[in-house]
Coordinates of N, CA and C in Angstrom, one line a residue:
Chain A
X1186 N -6.4 14.6 9.3 CA -5.3 13.7 8.8 C -4.4 13.3 10.0
X1187 N -3.4 12.5 9.7 CA -2.4 12.1 10.7 C -1.0 12.3 10.2
X1188 N -0.2 12.7 11.1 CA 1.2 12.9 10.7 C 2.0 11.7 11.2
X1189 N 2.7 11.1 10.2 CA 3.4 9.9 10.4 C 4.9 10.0 10.1
X1190 N 5.7 9.5 11.0 CA 7.2 9.5 10.8 C 7.7 8.1 10.8
X1191 N 8.8 7.9 10.1 CA 9.4 6.6 10.0 C 10.9 6.8 10.2
X1192 N 11.4 5.8 10.9 CA 12.9 5.7 11.1 C 13.4 4.3 10.7
X1193 N 14.5 4.2 10.1 CA 15.3 5.2 9.5 C 14.7 5.7 8.2
X1194 N 15.2 6.7 7.6 CA 14.7 7.2 6.3 C 15.3 6.3 5.2
X1195 N 16.5 5.9 5.4 CA 17.2 5.0 4.5 C 18.3 4.3 5.2
X1196 N 18.6 3.1 4.6 CA 19.7 2.3 5.2 C 20.3 1.4 4.1
X1197 N 21.6 1.1 4.3 CA 22.3 0.1 3.5 C 22.7 -1.0 4.4
X1198 N 22.3 -2.2 4.1 CA 22.5 -3.3 5.0 C 23.2 -4.4 4.3
X1199 N 23.8 -5.3 5.1 CA 24.5 -6.4 4.5 C 23.6 -7.6 4.5
X1200 N 23.8 -8.4 3.5 CA 23.0 -9.7 3.4 C 23.1 -10.5 4.7
X1201 N 22.0 -11.1 5.1 CA 21.9 -11.9 6.3 C 21.6 -11.2 7.6
X1202 N 21.6 -9.8 7.5 CA 21.3 -9.1 8.8 C 19.8 -8.7 8.8
X1203 N 19.4 -8.1 9.9 CA 18.0 -7.6 10.0 C 18.0 -6.1 10.3
X1204 N 16.9 -5.6 9.9 CA 16.6 -4.1 10.1 C 15.2 -3.9 10.6
X1205 N 15.1 -3.1 11.6 CA 13.8 -2.8 12.2 C 13.4 -1.4 11.8
X1206 N 12.3 -1.2 11.2 CA 11.8 0.1 10.8 C 10.7 0.5 11.8
X1207 N 10.8 1.7 12.2 CA 9.8 2.3 13.2 C 8.8 3.2 12.5
X1208 N 7.6 3.1 13.0 CA 6.5 4.0 12.5 C 5.8 4.6 13.7
X1209 N 5.8 6.0 13.7 CA 5.2 6.7 14.8 C 4.1 7.6 14.3
X1210 N 2.9 7.6 14.9 CA 1.8 8.5 14.5 C 1.5 9.5 15.6
X1211 N 1.0 10.6 15.2 CA 0.8 11.7 16.1 C -0.6 11.6 16.8
X1212 N -1.4 10.6 16.5 CA -2.7 10.4 17.1 C -3.0 8.9 17.1
X1213 N -4.0 8.5 17.9 CA -4.3 7.1 18.0 C -5.1 6.7 16.8
X1214 N -4.6 5.5 16.3 CA -5.3 5.0 15.0 C -5.6 3.6 15.2
X1215 N -6.6 3.1 14.5 CA -7.1 1.8 14.7 C -6.2 0.8 13.9
X1216 N -5.9 1.1 12.7 CA -5.1 0.1 11.9 C -3.9 0.8 11.3
X1217 N -2.9 0.0 11.3 CA -1.6 0.4 10.5 C -1.4 -0.6 9.5
X1218 N -0.8 -0.2 8.4 CA -0.4 -1.0 7.3 C 1.0 -0.9 7.0
X1219 N 1.6 -2.0 6.5 CA 3.0 -1.9 6.0 C 3.0 -2.4 4.6
X1220 N 3.6 -1.5 3.7 CA 3.7 -1.8 2.3 C 5.1 -1.9 1.9
X1221 N 5.3 -2.5 0.7 CA 6.6 -2.5 0.0 C 6.4 -1.9 -1.4
X1222 N 7.3 -1.1 -1.8 CA 7.2 -0.4 -3.1 C 8.5 -0.4 -3.8
X1223 N 8.6 -0.9 -5.0 CA 9.8 -0.7 -5.8 C 9.7 0.7 -6.4
X1224 N 10.8 1.4 -6.5 CA 10.7 2.8 -7.1 C 9.9 2.9 -8.4
X1225 N 9.0 3.8 -8.4 CA 8.2 4.0 -9.6 C 7.1 3.0 -9.9
X1226 N 6.9 2.1 -9.0 CA 5.9 1.0 -9.1 C 4.8 1.1 -8.1
X1227 N 3.9 0.2 -8.2 CA 2.7 0.3 -7.3 C 3.1 -0.3 -5.9
X1228 N 2.1 -0.2 -5.0 CA 2.3 -0.7 -3.6 C 1.9 -2.1 -3.5
X1229 N 2.6 -2.9 -2.7 CA 2.3 -4.2 -2.3 C 2.1 -4.3 -0.8
X1230 N 0.9 -4.7 -0.4 CA 0.6 -4.8 1.0 C 1.4 -6.0 1.7
X1231 N 2.1 -5.7 2.7 CA 2.8 -6.8 3.4 C 1.9 -7.3 4.5
X1232 N 1.3 -6.4 5.4 CA 0.5 -6.9 6.5 C -0.3 -5.7 7.0
X1233 N -1.3 -6.1 7.8 CA -2.1 -5.2 8.5 C -1.9 -5.4 10.0
X1234 N -1.7 -4.3 10.7 CA -1.3 -4.4 12.1 C -2.4 -3.8 13.0
X1235 N -3.0 -4.6 13.8 CA -4.0 -4.0 14.8 C -3.3 -4.1 16.2
X1236 N -3.6 -3.0 17.0 CA -3.1 -3.0 18.3 C -3.6 -4.1 19.2
X1237 N -2.8 -4.9 19.8 CA -3.2 -5.9 20.7 C -3.5 -7.3 20.1
X1238 N -3.2 -7.4 18.8 CA -3.5 -8.7 18.1 C -2.3 -9.0 17.1
X1239 N -2.3 -10.2 16.7 CA -1.3 -10.6 15.7 C -1.5 -9.8 14.4
X1240 N -0.5 -9.5 13.7 CA -0.6 -8.9 12.4 C -1.2 -9.9 11.4
X1241 N -1.9 -9.4 10.4 CA -2.4 -10.3 9.4 C -1.6 -10.1 8.1
X1242 N -1.0 -11.1 7.6 CA 0.0 -11.1 6.5 C -0.7 -11.4 5.2
X1243 N -0.3 -10.8 4.2 CA -0.8 -11.0 2.8 C 0.0 -12.2 2.2
X1244 N -0.6 -12.8 1.2 CA 0.0 -13.9 0.5 C 1.4 -13.6 0.1
X1245 N 2.4 -14.4 0.4 CA 3.7 -14.2 0.0 C 4.6 -13.6 1.0
X1246 N 4.0 -13.2 2.1 CA 4.7 -12.6 3.3 C 4.5 -13.4 4.5
X1247 N 5.5 -13.7 5.3 CA 5.4 -14.5 6.5 C 6.0 -13.8 7.7
X1248 N 5.5 -14.2 8.8 CA 5.9 -13.5 10.1 C 7.3 -13.8 10.4
X1249 N 7.9 -14.9 10.0 CA 9.3 -15.1 10.3 C 10.2 -14.2 9.6
X1250 N 9.8 -13.8 8.4 CA 10.6 -12.9 7.6 C 10.3 -11.4 7.9
X1251 N 9.1 -11.1 8.2 CA 8.7 -9.7 8.4 C 7.9 -9.6 9.8
X1252 N 8.5 -9.9 10.9 CA 7.8 -9.7 12.2 C 7.4 -8.3 12.4
X1253 N 6.2 -8.1 12.9 CA 5.6 -6.8 13.2 C 5.2 -6.7 14.6
X1254 N 5.5 -5.6 15.2 CA 4.9 -5.3 16.6 C 4.0 -4.1 16.5
X1255 N 3.0 -4.1 17.4 CA 2.1 -3.0 17.5 C 1.7 -2.8 19.0
X1256 N 2.6 -2.3 19.7 CA 2.4 -2.2 21.2 C 1.4 -1.3 21.7
X1257 N 1.1 -0.2 20.9 CA 0.0 0.7 21.3 C -0.6 1.3 20.0
X1258 N -1.5 2.3 20.2 CA -2.3 2.9 19.1 C -1.5 3.9 18.3
X1259 N -0.3 4.2 18.6 CA 0.5 5.2 17.9 C 1.8 4.7 17.4
X1260 N 2.1 3.5 17.5 CA 3.5 3.0 17.2 C 3.4 1.6 16.6
X1261 N 4.3 1.3 15.7 CA 4.5 0.0 15.1 C 5.9 -0.2 14.6
X1262 N 6.4 -1.4 14.6 CA 7.7 -1.7 13.9 C 7.5 -2.9 13.0
X1263 N 8.3 -2.8 11.9 CA 8.4 -3.9 10.9 C 9.9 -4.3 10.9
X1264 N 10.2 -5.5 11.0 CA 11.6 -6.0 10.9 C 11.7 -6.8 9.6
X1265 N 12.7 -6.5 8.9 CA 13.0 -7.3 7.7 C 14.2 -8.2 8.1
X1266 N 14.0 -9.5 8.2 CA 14.9 -10.4 8.8 C 15.7 -11.2 7.7
X1267 N 16.9 -11.5 8.1 CA 17.8 -12.3 7.2 C 17.7 -11.8 5.8
X1268 N 18.1 -10.6 5.6 CA 17.9 -9.8 4.4 C 18.7 -10.4 3.2
X1269 N 18.2 -10.2 2.0 CA 18.8 -10.6 0.8 C 18.7 -9.4 -0.2
X1270 N 19.4 -9.3 -1.2 CA 19.3 -8.2 -2.2 C 17.9 -8.0 -2.7
X1271 N 17.1 -9.1 -2.7 CA 15.7 -9.0 -3.2 C 14.8 -8.2 -2.3
X1272 N 15.3 -8.0 -1.0 CA 14.5 -7.2 -0.1 C 14.7 -5.7 -0.3
X1273 N 15.6 -5.3 -1.1 CA 15.9 -3.9 -1.4 C 14.6 -3.3 -2.0
X1274 N 14.1 -2.3 -1.3 CA 12.8 -1.7 -1.7 C 12.6 -0.5 -0.8
X1275 N 11.4 0.2 -1.0 CA 11.0 1.2 -0.2 C 9.9 0.6 0.7
X1276 N 10.0 0.8 2.0 CA 9.0 0.3 2.9 C 8.2 1.4 3.5
X1277 N 6.8 1.3 3.3 CA 6.0 2.4 3.7 C 5.0 2.0 4.8
X1278 N 4.8 2.8 5.8 CA 3.9 2.7 6.8 C 2.7 3.5 6.5
X1279 N 1.5 3.0 6.7 CA 0.3 3.9 6.6 C -0.7 3.6 7.7
X1280 N -1.6 4.5 7.9 CA -2.6 4.4 8.9 C -4.0 4.7 8.3
X1281 N -5.0 4.1 8.9 CA -6.4 4.4 8.6 C -7.0 5.1 9.8
X1282 N -7.5 6.3 9.6 CA -8.0 7.1 10.7 C -9.4 6.8 10.9
X1283 N -9.8 6.4 12.1 CA -11.2 6.1 12.5 C -12.1 7.3 12.2
X1284 N -13.2 7.0 11.5 CA -14.1 8.0 11.3 C -13.8 8.9 10.1
X1285 N -12.7 8.5 9.3 CA -12.3 9.3 8.2 C -12.6 8.6 6.9
X1286 N -13.6 7.7 6.9 CA -14.0 7.0 5.7 C -12.9 6.3 4.9
X1287 N -12.0 5.7 5.6 CA -11.1 4.7 5.0 C -9.9 5.2 4.3
X1288 N -9.8 6.5 4.1 CA -8.5 6.9 3.4 C -7.4 6.6 4.4
X1289 N -6.2 6.4 3.7 CA -5.0 6.1 4.5 C -4.0 7.2 4.3
X1290 N -3.2 7.4 5.4 CA -2.2 8.4 5.4 C -0.9 7.7 5.5
X1291 N 0.1 8.2 4.8 CA 1.4 7.5 4.7 C 2.6 8.2 5.3
X1292 N 3.5 7.4 5.8 CA 4.8 8.0 6.2 C 5.6 8.2 5.0
X1293 N 6.8 8.8 5.3 CA 7.7 9.2 4.2 C 8.4 8.0 3.5
X1294 N 8.4 6.9 4.2 CA 9.0 5.7 3.7 C 10.5 5.5 4.2
X1295 N 10.9 4.2 4.1 CA 12.3 3.8 4.4 C 12.8 3.1 3.2
X1296 N 13.9 3.7 2.7 CA 14.5 3.2 1.5 C 15.6 2.2 1.9
X1297 N 15.5 0.9 1.6 CA 16.4 -0.1 2.1 C 17.2 -0.6 0.9
X1298 N 18.5 -0.7 1.0 CA 19.3 -1.3 0.1 C 20.1 -2.4 0.7
X1299 N 20.0 -3.6 0.2 CA 20.8 -4.8 0.8 C 21.9 -5.2 -0.2
X1300 N 23.1 -5.2 0.4 CA 24.3 -5.5 -0.5 C 24.8 -6.9 -0.2
Chain B
X810 N -13.6 -10.5 -8.8 CA -12.5 -9.9 -8.0 C -12.5 -8.4 -8.2
X811 N -12.1 -7.8 -7.1 CA -12.0 -6.3 -7.1 C -10.7 -5.9 -7.7
X812 N -10.7 -4.8 -8.5 CA -9.5 -4.4 -9.2 C -9.6 -2.9 -9.6
X813 N -8.4 -2.4 -9.8 CA -8.3 -1.0 -10.3 C -7.3 -1.1 -11.5
X814 N -7.6 -0.3 -12.6 CA -6.8 -0.2 -13.7 C -6.4 1.2 -14.0
X815 N -5.2 1.4 -14.2 CA -4.7 2.7 -14.8 C -4.1 2.4 -16.1
X816 N -4.8 2.7 -17.2 CA -4.3 2.2 -18.5 C -3.1 2.9 -19.1
X817 N -2.7 4.0 -18.5 CA -1.6 4.7 -19.1 C -0.4 4.7 -18.1
X818 N 0.7 4.2 -18.6 CA 1.9 4.2 -17.7 C 2.4 5.7 -17.5
X819 N 2.2 6.5 -18.6 CA 2.8 7.8 -18.5 C 1.8 8.7 -19.3
X820 N 1.7 9.9 -18.8 CA 0.9 11.0 -19.5 C 1.8 12.2 -19.6
X821 N 1.9 12.8 -20.8 CA 2.6 14.0 -21.0 C 1.7 15.1 -21.4
X822 N 1.9 16.2 -20.7 CA 1.0 17.4 -20.9 C 1.9 18.7 -20.9
X823 N 1.5 19.6 -21.7 CA 2.2 20.9 -21.7 C 1.6 21.8 -20.6
X824 N 2.5 22.5 -19.9 CA 2.1 23.4 -18.9 C 1.0 24.3 -19.3
X825 N 0.0 24.5 -18.5 CA -1.1 25.3 -18.8 C -2.3 24.6 -19.5
X826 N -2.0 23.4 -20.0 CA -3.1 22.6 -20.6 C -3.8 21.8 -19.6
X827 N -5.1 21.4 -19.9 CA -5.8 20.5 -19.0 C -5.2 19.1 -19.0
X828 N -5.3 18.5 -17.9 CA -4.8 17.1 -17.8 C -5.8 16.1 -17.3
X829 N -5.7 14.9 -17.7 CA -6.6 13.8 -17.3 C -5.7 12.6 -17.1
X830 N -5.9 12.0 -15.9 CA -5.2 10.7 -15.6 C -6.4 9.7 -15.4
X831 N -6.4 8.6 -16.1 CA -7.5 7.7 -16.2 C -7.4 6.6 -15.1
X832 N -8.6 6.2 -14.7 CA -8.7 5.1 -13.7 C -10.1 4.4 -13.9
X833 N -10.1 3.1 -14.0 CA -11.3 2.3 -14.0 C -11.2 1.3 -12.9
X834 N -12.4 0.9 -12.5 CA -12.4 0.0 -11.3 C -13.4 -1.1 -11.5
X835 N -13.3 -2.1 -10.7 CA -14.3 -3.2 -10.6 C -14.4 -3.6 -9.1
X836 N -15.6 -3.4 -8.6 CA -15.9 -3.8 -7.2 C -17.3 -4.5 -7.1
X837 N -17.5 -5.2 -6.0 CA -18.7 -6.0 -5.9 C -19.8 -5.1 -5.4
X838 N -19.5 -4.1 -4.6 CA -20.6 -3.2 -4.0 C -20.4 -1.8 -4.4
X839 N -20.8 -0.9 -3.5 CA -20.5 0.5 -3.8 C -19.1 0.8 -3.6
X840 N -18.5 1.6 -4.6 CA -17.1 1.8 -4.6 C -16.7 3.0 -3.7
X841 N -15.7 2.9 -3.0 CA -15.0 4.0 -2.3 C -13.7 4.2 -3.1
X842 N -13.5 5.4 -3.7 CA -12.4 5.6 -4.6 C -11.5 6.7 -4.1
X843 N -10.2 6.5 -4.4 CA -9.2 7.5 -3.9 C -8.2 7.8 -5.0
X844 N -7.6 9.0 -4.9 CA -6.4 9.3 -5.7 C -5.3 9.8 -4.7
X845 N -4.1 9.3 -5.0 CA -3.0 9.7 -4.2 C -1.9 10.1 -5.2
X846 N -1.0 11.0 -4.7 CA 0.1 11.5 -5.5 C 1.4 11.2 -4.7
X847 N 2.4 10.8 -5.5 CA 3.8 10.6 -4.9 C 4.8 11.4 -5.6
X848 N 5.4 12.4 -5.0 CA 6.4 13.1 -5.5 C 7.7 12.4 -5.4
X849 N 8.7 12.6 -6.2 CA 10.0 11.9 -6.1 C 10.6 11.8 -4.7
X850 N 10.9 10.6 -4.3 CA 11.6 10.4 -3.0 C 10.7 10.8 -1.8
X851 N 9.4 10.7 -2.0 CA 8.5 11.1 -0.9 C 7.4 10.0 -0.8
X852 N 6.7 10.0 0.4 CA 5.6 9.1 0.6 C 4.4 9.5 -0.2
X853 N 3.3 8.8 -0.1 CA 2.1 9.1 -0.8 C 1.3 10.1 -0.1
X854 N 0.7 11.0 -0.8 CA -0.2 12.0 -0.3 C -1.6 11.8 -0.8
X855 N -2.5 11.9 0.1 CA -3.9 11.8 -0.2 C -4.4 13.0 -1.0
X856 N -5.0 12.8 -2.2 CA -5.5 13.9 -3.0 C -7.0 14.2 -2.8
X857 N -7.8 13.1 -3.0 CA -9.3 13.2 -2.9 C -9.9 11.9 -2.9
X858 N -11.2 11.9 -2.6 CA -11.9 10.6 -2.5 C -13.4 10.8 -3.0
X859 N -13.9 9.7 -3.4 CA -15.4 9.6 -3.7 C -15.9 8.6 -2.8
X860 N -17.0 9.0 -2.0 CA -17.7 8.0 -1.2 C -19.1 7.9 -1.6
X861 N -19.8 9.0 -1.7 CA -21.1 9.1 -2.2 C -21.4 10.6 -2.5
X862 N -22.6 10.8 -3.2 CA -22.9 12.2 -3.4 C -22.5 12.7 -4.8
X863 N -22.2 13.9 -4.9 CA -21.8 14.6 -6.1 C -20.7 13.8 -6.9
X864 N -21.0 13.6 -8.2 CA -20.0 12.8 -9.0 C -18.7 13.5 -9.2
X865 N -18.7 14.8 -9.1 CA -17.5 15.6 -9.2 C -16.9 16.0 -7.9
X866 N -15.8 15.4 -7.5 CA -15.2 15.7 -6.2 C -13.9 16.6 -6.4
X867 N -13.8 17.5 -5.5 CA -12.6 18.4 -5.5 C -11.6 18.0 -4.4
X868 N -10.3 18.2 -4.8 CA -9.3 17.8 -3.8 C -8.2 18.8 -3.7
X869 N -7.1 18.3 -3.3 CA -5.9 19.2 -3.0 C -5.3 19.7 -4.3
X870 N -4.6 20.8 -4.2 CA -3.7 21.3 -5.3 C -4.5 21.6 -6.6
X871 N -5.8 21.8 -6.5 CA -6.6 22.1 -7.7 C -7.1 20.9 -8.5
X872 N -6.8 19.7 -8.0 CA -7.3 18.5 -8.7 C -8.7 18.2 -8.4
X873 N -9.4 17.6 -9.3 CA -10.7 17.1 -9.2 C -10.8 15.7 -9.9
X874 N -11.9 15.0 -9.5 CA -12.1 13.7 -10.2 C -13.6 13.5 -10.4
X875 N -13.9 12.8 -11.5 CA -15.2 12.6 -11.9 C -15.6 11.1 -11.8
X876 N -16.6 10.8 -11.0 CA -17.0 9.5 -10.8 C -18.1 9.2 -11.8
X877 N -17.9 8.1 -12.6 CA -18.9 7.7 -13.6 C -19.3 6.3 -13.4
X878 N -20.5 6.1 -12.8 CA -20.8 4.7 -12.4 C -21.0 3.8 -13.6
X879 N -21.7 4.3 -14.7 CA -21.9 3.5 -15.9 C -20.7 3.1 -16.6
X880 N -19.6 3.9 -16.5 CA -18.4 3.5 -17.1 C -17.4 3.0 -16.1
X881 N -17.8 2.9 -14.9 CA -16.9 2.4 -13.8 C -15.6 3.1 -13.9
X882 N -15.6 4.4 -13.9 CA -14.4 5.2 -14.0 C -14.3 6.3 -13.0
X883 N -13.1 6.7 -12.7 CA -12.9 7.8 -11.7 C -11.6 8.5 -12.2
X884 N -11.8 9.3 -13.2 CA -10.6 10.0 -13.8 C -10.2 11.2 -13.0
X885 N -8.9 11.4 -12.9 CA -8.4 12.6 -12.2 C -8.2 13.7 -13.2
X886 N -8.6 14.9 -12.9 CA -8.4 16.0 -13.8 C -7.9 17.3 -13.1
X887 N -7.4 18.2 -14.0 CA -7.0 19.5 -13.5 C -7.1 20.4 -14.7
X888 N -7.7 21.6 -14.6 CA -8.0 22.5 -15.7 C -6.7 23.0 -16.4
X889 N -5.7 23.3 -15.5 CA -4.4 23.9 -16.0 C -3.2 23.3 -15.3
X890 N -2.4 22.6 -16.0 CA -1.3 21.8 -15.4 C -0.2 22.7 -15.1
X891 N 0.5 22.4 -14.0 CA 1.7 23.1 -13.6 C 2.9 22.1 -13.6
X892 N 4.1 22.6 -13.9 CA 5.3 21.8 -13.9 C 5.4 21.0 -12.6
X893 N 5.0 21.6 -11.5 CA 5.1 21.0 -10.2 C 4.1 19.9 -10.0
X894 N 3.2 19.7 -10.9 CA 2.3 18.5 -10.8 C 2.9 17.3 -11.3
X895 N 4.1 17.3 -11.8 CA 4.8 16.2 -12.3 C 5.1 15.2 -11.1
X896 N 4.6 14.0 -11.2 CA 4.7 13.1 -10.1 C 4.1 11.8 -10.6
X897 N 4.0 10.8 -9.6 CA 3.4 9.5 -9.8 C 2.0 9.5 -9.2
X898 N 1.0 9.2 -9.9 CA -0.4 9.2 -9.4 C -0.9 7.8 -9.3
X899 N -1.6 7.5 -8.2 CA -2.2 6.2 -7.9 C -3.7 6.4 -7.7
X900 N -4.4 5.5 -8.3 CA -5.8 5.4 -8.0 C -6.0 4.1 -7.1
X901 N -7.0 4.2 -6.2 CA -7.2 3.1 -5.3 C -8.7 2.9 -5.0
X902 N -9.1 1.7 -4.7 CA -10.5 1.5 -4.4 C -10.5 0.6 -3.1
X903 N -11.5 0.9 -2.3 CA -11.7 0.2 -1.0 C -12.1 -1.2 -1.3
X904 N -11.5 -2.2 -0.7 CA -11.8 -3.6 -0.8 C -13.1 -3.8 0.0
X905 N -14.2 -4.2 -0.6 CA -15.4 -4.4 0.1 C -15.4 -5.5 1.1
X906 N -14.5 -6.4 1.0 CA -14.4 -7.5 2.0 C -13.6 -7.1 3.2
X907 N -13.0 -6.0 3.1 CA -12.1 -5.5 4.3 C -12.5 -4.1 4.6
X908 N -12.6 -3.7 5.8 CA -13.0 -2.4 6.1 C -12.0 -1.3 5.7
X909 N -10.7 -1.7 5.7 CA -9.7 -0.6 5.6 C -8.7 -0.9 4.4
X910 N -8.6 -2.1 3.9 CA -7.6 -2.3 2.9 C -8.0 -1.6 1.6
X911 N -7.0 -1.1 0.9 CA -7.2 -0.5 -0.4 C -6.5 -1.4 -1.5
X912 N -7.2 -1.4 -2.6 CA -6.6 -2.1 -3.8 C -6.0 -1.0 -4.7
X913 N -4.8 -1.1 -5.1 CA -4.1 0.0 -5.8 C -3.9 -0.3 -7.3
X914 N -4.0 0.8 -8.0 CA -3.6 0.7 -9.4 C -2.1 0.7 -9.6
X915 N -1.7 0.5 -10.8 CA -0.3 0.4 -11.1 C 0.5 1.7 -11.1
X916 N -0.3 2.8 -11.1 CA 0.3 4.1 -11.1 C 0.5 4.7 -12.5
X917 N 0.4 6.0 -12.6 CA 0.6 6.7 -13.9 C 1.6 7.9 -13.6
X918 N 2.6 7.9 -14.4 CA 3.6 8.9 -14.2 C 3.2 10.1 -15.1
X919 N 3.0 11.3 -14.4 CA 2.5 12.5 -15.1 C 3.7 13.4 -15.3
X920 N 4.0 13.8 -16.5 CA 5.1 14.7 -16.8 C 4.5 16.0 -17.5
X921 N 4.7 17.1 -16.8 CA 4.3 18.4 -17.3 C 5.5 19.1 -17.9
X922 N 5.4 19.4 -19.1 CA 6.6 20.1 -19.8 C 6.3 21.6 -19.9
X923 N 7.4 22.4 -19.6 CA 7.2 23.8 -19.7 C 6.9 24.3 -21.1

């Protein structure tokens, strides 16, 4: 498995500002994923991030709103830009470990509240 | 289209009794199936997976799941529930069109009462 950390663990932000969430993995991984989750609900995939290429965004999510960086095989960031209260959610980073038949491992999440 | 269904929003079980959390799926090819657990205010933890082979797979914390191809089901089970098993459980299936993306069920809240 992989050990994943996220920073910050939680934050309260004002409308119109931006927040960058960091995801760090203890080993090199092929793919990283960014999800959004409302408490008690299922996961919604925001984008898939490959090292050295542009992130692939799911329907309803755009790069201008959720820019992603993936500078190396152990690190990624997700920025939530120009935030509104609707962006209040839990943001999860996950990784797919090469050779481990596709299961994903998750970070502890970042709980974001926009006021 | 590929999909996963968890028909129960919530399952209530008395401590010590067996538990089952249901999952059915629809995929175009061979399914890769997963169960995850999320404890309050925590990230998701991988419990177990079915890729191929024995239809009964064993995972973490004493959980197991039974793959049934004819019923397209992958129910999560445990012979004797613990209060500490209370959590949110997600079933997921690998998207055959993507090497790594998972399709997620809606989640089932499991409540174990003492």
